[in-house]
Coordinates of C-alpha atoms in Angstrom, one line a residue:
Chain A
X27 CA -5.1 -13.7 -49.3
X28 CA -7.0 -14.7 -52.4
X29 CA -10.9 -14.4 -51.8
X30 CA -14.7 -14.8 -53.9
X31 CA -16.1 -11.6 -52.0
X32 CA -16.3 -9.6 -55.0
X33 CA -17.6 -12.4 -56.9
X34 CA -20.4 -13.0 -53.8
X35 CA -20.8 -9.4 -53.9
X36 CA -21.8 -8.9 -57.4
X37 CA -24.1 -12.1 -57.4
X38 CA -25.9 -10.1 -54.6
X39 CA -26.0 -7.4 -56.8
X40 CA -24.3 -5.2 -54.1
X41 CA -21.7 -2.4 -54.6
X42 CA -18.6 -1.9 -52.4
X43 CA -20.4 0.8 -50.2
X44 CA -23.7 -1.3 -49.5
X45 CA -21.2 -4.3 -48.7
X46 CA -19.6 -1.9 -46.2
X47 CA -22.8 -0.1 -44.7
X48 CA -23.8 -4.1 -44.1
X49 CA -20.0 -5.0 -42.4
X50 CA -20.1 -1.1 -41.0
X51 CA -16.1 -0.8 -42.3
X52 CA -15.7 1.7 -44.8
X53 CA -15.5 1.5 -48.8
X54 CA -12.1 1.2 -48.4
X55 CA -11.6 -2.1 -46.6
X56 CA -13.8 -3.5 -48.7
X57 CA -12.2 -2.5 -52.0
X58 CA -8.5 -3.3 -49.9
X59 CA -10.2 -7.0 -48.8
X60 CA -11.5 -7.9 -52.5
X61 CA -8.6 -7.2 -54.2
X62 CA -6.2 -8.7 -51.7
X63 CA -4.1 -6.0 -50.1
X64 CA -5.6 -6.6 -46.9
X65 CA -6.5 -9.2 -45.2
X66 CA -9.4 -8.9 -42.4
X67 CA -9.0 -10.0 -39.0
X68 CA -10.7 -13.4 -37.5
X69 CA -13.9 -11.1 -36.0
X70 CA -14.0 -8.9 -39.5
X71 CA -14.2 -12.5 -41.3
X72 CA -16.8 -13.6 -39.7
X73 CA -19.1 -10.9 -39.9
X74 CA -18.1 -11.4 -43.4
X75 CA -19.2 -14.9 -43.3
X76 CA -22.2 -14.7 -41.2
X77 CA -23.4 -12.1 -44.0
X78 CA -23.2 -14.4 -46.7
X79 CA -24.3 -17.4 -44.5
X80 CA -21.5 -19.1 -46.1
X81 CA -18.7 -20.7 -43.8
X82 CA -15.5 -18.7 -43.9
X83 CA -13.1 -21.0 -46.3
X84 CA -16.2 -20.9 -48.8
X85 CA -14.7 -16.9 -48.8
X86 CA -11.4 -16.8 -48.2
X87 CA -9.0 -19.4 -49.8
X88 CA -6.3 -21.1 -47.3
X89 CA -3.2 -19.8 -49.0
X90 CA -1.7 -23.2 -48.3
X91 CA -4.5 -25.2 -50.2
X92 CA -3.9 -22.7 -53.3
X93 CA -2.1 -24.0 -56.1
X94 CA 1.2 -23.0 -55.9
X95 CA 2.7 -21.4 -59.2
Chain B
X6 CA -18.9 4.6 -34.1
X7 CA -18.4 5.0 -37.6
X8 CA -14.9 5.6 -39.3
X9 CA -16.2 8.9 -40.4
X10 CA -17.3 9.9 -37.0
X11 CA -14.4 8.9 -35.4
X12 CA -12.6 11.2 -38.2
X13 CA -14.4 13.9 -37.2
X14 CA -13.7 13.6 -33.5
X15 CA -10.2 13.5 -34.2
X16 CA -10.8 16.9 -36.4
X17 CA -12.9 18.3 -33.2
X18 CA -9.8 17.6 -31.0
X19 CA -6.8 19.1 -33.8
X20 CA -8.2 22.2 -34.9
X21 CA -9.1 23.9 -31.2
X22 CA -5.9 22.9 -30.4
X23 CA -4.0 24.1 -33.1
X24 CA -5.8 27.7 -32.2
X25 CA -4.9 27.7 -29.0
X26 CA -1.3 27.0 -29.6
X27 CA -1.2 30.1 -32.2
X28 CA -3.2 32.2 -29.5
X29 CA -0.7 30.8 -27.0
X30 CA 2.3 31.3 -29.0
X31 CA 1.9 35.0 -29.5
X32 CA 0.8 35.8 -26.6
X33 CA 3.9 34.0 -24.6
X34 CA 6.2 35.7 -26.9
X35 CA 4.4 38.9 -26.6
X36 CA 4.4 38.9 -23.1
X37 CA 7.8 37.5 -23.3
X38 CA 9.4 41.1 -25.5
X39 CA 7.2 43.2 -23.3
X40 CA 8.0 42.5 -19.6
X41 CA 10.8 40.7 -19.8
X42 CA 9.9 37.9 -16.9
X43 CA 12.4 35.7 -15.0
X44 CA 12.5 32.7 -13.3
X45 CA 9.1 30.7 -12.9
X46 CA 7.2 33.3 -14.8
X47 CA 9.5 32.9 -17.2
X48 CA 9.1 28.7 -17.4
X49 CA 5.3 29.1 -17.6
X50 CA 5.5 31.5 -20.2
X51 CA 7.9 29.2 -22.1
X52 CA 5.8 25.8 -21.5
X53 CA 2.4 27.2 -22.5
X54 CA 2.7 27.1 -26.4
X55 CA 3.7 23.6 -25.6
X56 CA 0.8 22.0 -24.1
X57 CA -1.8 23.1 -26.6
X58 CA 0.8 21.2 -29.1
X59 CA 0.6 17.8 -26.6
X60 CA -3.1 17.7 -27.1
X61 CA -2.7 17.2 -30.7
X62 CA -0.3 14.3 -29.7
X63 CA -2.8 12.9 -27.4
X64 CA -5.5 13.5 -30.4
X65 CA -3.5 11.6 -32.8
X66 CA -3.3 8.7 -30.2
X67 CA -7.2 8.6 -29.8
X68 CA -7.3 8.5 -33.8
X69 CA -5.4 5.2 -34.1
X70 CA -7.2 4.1 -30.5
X71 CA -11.2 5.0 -31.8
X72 CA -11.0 4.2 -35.1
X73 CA -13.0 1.3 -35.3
X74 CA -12.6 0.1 -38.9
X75 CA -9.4 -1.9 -38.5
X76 CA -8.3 -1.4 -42.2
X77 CA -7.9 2.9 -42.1
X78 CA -6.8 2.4 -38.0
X79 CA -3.8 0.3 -40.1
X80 CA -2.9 3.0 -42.8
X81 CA -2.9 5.4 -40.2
X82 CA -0.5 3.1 -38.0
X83 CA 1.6 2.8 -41.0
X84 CA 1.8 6.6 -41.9
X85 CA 2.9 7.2 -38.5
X86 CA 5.5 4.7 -38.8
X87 CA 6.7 6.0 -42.2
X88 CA 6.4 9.9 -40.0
X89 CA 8.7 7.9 -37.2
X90 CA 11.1 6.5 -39.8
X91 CA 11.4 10.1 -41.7
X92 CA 12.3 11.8 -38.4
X93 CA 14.8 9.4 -37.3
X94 CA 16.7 9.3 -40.7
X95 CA 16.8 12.7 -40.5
X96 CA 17.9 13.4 -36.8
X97 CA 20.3 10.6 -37.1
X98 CA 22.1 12.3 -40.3
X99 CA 21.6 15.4 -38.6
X100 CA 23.6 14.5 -35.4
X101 CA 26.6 13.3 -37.1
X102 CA 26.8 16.5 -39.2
X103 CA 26.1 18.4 -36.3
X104 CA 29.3 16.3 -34.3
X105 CA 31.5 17.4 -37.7
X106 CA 30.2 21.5 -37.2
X107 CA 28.9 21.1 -40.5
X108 CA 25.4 21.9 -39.7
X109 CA 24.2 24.3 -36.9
X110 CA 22.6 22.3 -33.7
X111 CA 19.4 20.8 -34.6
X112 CA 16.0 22.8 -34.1
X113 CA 14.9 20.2 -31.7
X114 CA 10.9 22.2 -31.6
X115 CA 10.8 21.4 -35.4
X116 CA 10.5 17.6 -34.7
X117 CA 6.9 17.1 -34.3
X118 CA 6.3 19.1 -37.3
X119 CA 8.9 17.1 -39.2
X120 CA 7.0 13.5 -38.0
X121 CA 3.5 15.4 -39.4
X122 CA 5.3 16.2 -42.5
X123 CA 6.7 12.9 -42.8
X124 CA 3.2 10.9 -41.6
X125 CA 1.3 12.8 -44.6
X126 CA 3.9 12.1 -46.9
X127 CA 3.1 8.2 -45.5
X128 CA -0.6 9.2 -46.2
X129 CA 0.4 10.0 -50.2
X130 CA 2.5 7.2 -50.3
X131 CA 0.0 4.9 -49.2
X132 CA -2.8 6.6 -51.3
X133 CA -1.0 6.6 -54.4
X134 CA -0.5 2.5 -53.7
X135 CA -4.3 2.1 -53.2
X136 CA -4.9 4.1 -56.7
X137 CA -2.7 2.0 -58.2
X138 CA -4.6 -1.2 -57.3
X139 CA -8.0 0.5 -58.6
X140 CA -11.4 0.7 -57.2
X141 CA -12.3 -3.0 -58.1
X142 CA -15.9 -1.5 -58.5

């Protein structure tokens, strides 16, 4: 699933381990998240959300509202 | 608990375990050559390099069940699965050379250490795959 968290990340100035000390995941998720290999479960997405105060489609992008190619 | 900790818990669990089974081993077989037991001496002797080797299956179980950072608990889910896939192909293969007598039977006590084998060669596979996709730092 296509996402803005690195984006969101880097306007917070944040690298890939702070982001995951904050979500208390490892490095790894978040690097697997950002660049779309994994998508987080409904819980993980929300802490995700609640961490950038933003609502949760303001991060991830509903695959069936993305243009298709 | 962290991913890291819960790593380390599963290291606290392996390597004991993996020490007694050596400890275990040679002893049972030592024991074994010298006296020569029958019977139900003979069963215990036989089953005890086994247990040590069921903890390490129990560990591997509380790996995937503790890991609490859903991302590694599913790369280690899908290393055991590419470990369960290896062992079958091979067993399966094995068995029908085995029914031509081409092949000795199979060394059923190697097939734990053939699923480890084939779960690390998972754990490359999948590493290799994340290298691949960068860093995204």
């Amino acid at each position: 699933m296509n996402n803005h968290l690195r984006s969101l990340r880097a306007e917070r100035g944040w690298s890939q381990q702070a982001l995951a000390d904050l979500l208390e995941v490892s490095r790894q998720s978040v690097n697997a998240i950002e660049t779309g290999r994994y998508d987080p479960s409904l819980p993980l997405a929300f802490k995700i959300a609640d961490l950038f105060a933003l609502p949760i489609e303001a991060i991830f992008v509903n695959p069936s509202q993305e243009p298709s190619a | 608990m962290s991913p890291k900790e819960a790593n380390r818990r599963y290291l606290r669990r392996f390597f004991p375990s993996m020490g007694v089974y050596v400890v275990l081993l040679l002893g049972s077989n030592r024991i074994q050559h010298w006296y020569q037991p029958t019977g139900a001496a003979l069963f215990a002797l036989a089953i005890l390099p086994a247990l040590p080797i069921l903890a390490v299956i129990w560990a591997l179980g509380m790996a995937v069940i503790e890991q609490p950072d859903e991302y590694i608990r599913l790369k280690l889910v899908k290393s055991m699965l590419i470990g369960t896939a290896i062992l079958l192909a091979v067993t399966t293969v094995w068995s029908f050379l085995e029914d031509a007598g081409v092949v000795p039977p199979k060394p059923i006590h190697l097939a734990f250490p053939l699923w480890c084998a084939g779960m690390f060669l998972g754990q490359c596979f999948i590493w290799m795959q994340e290298r691949a996709a960068g860093t995204g730092e």
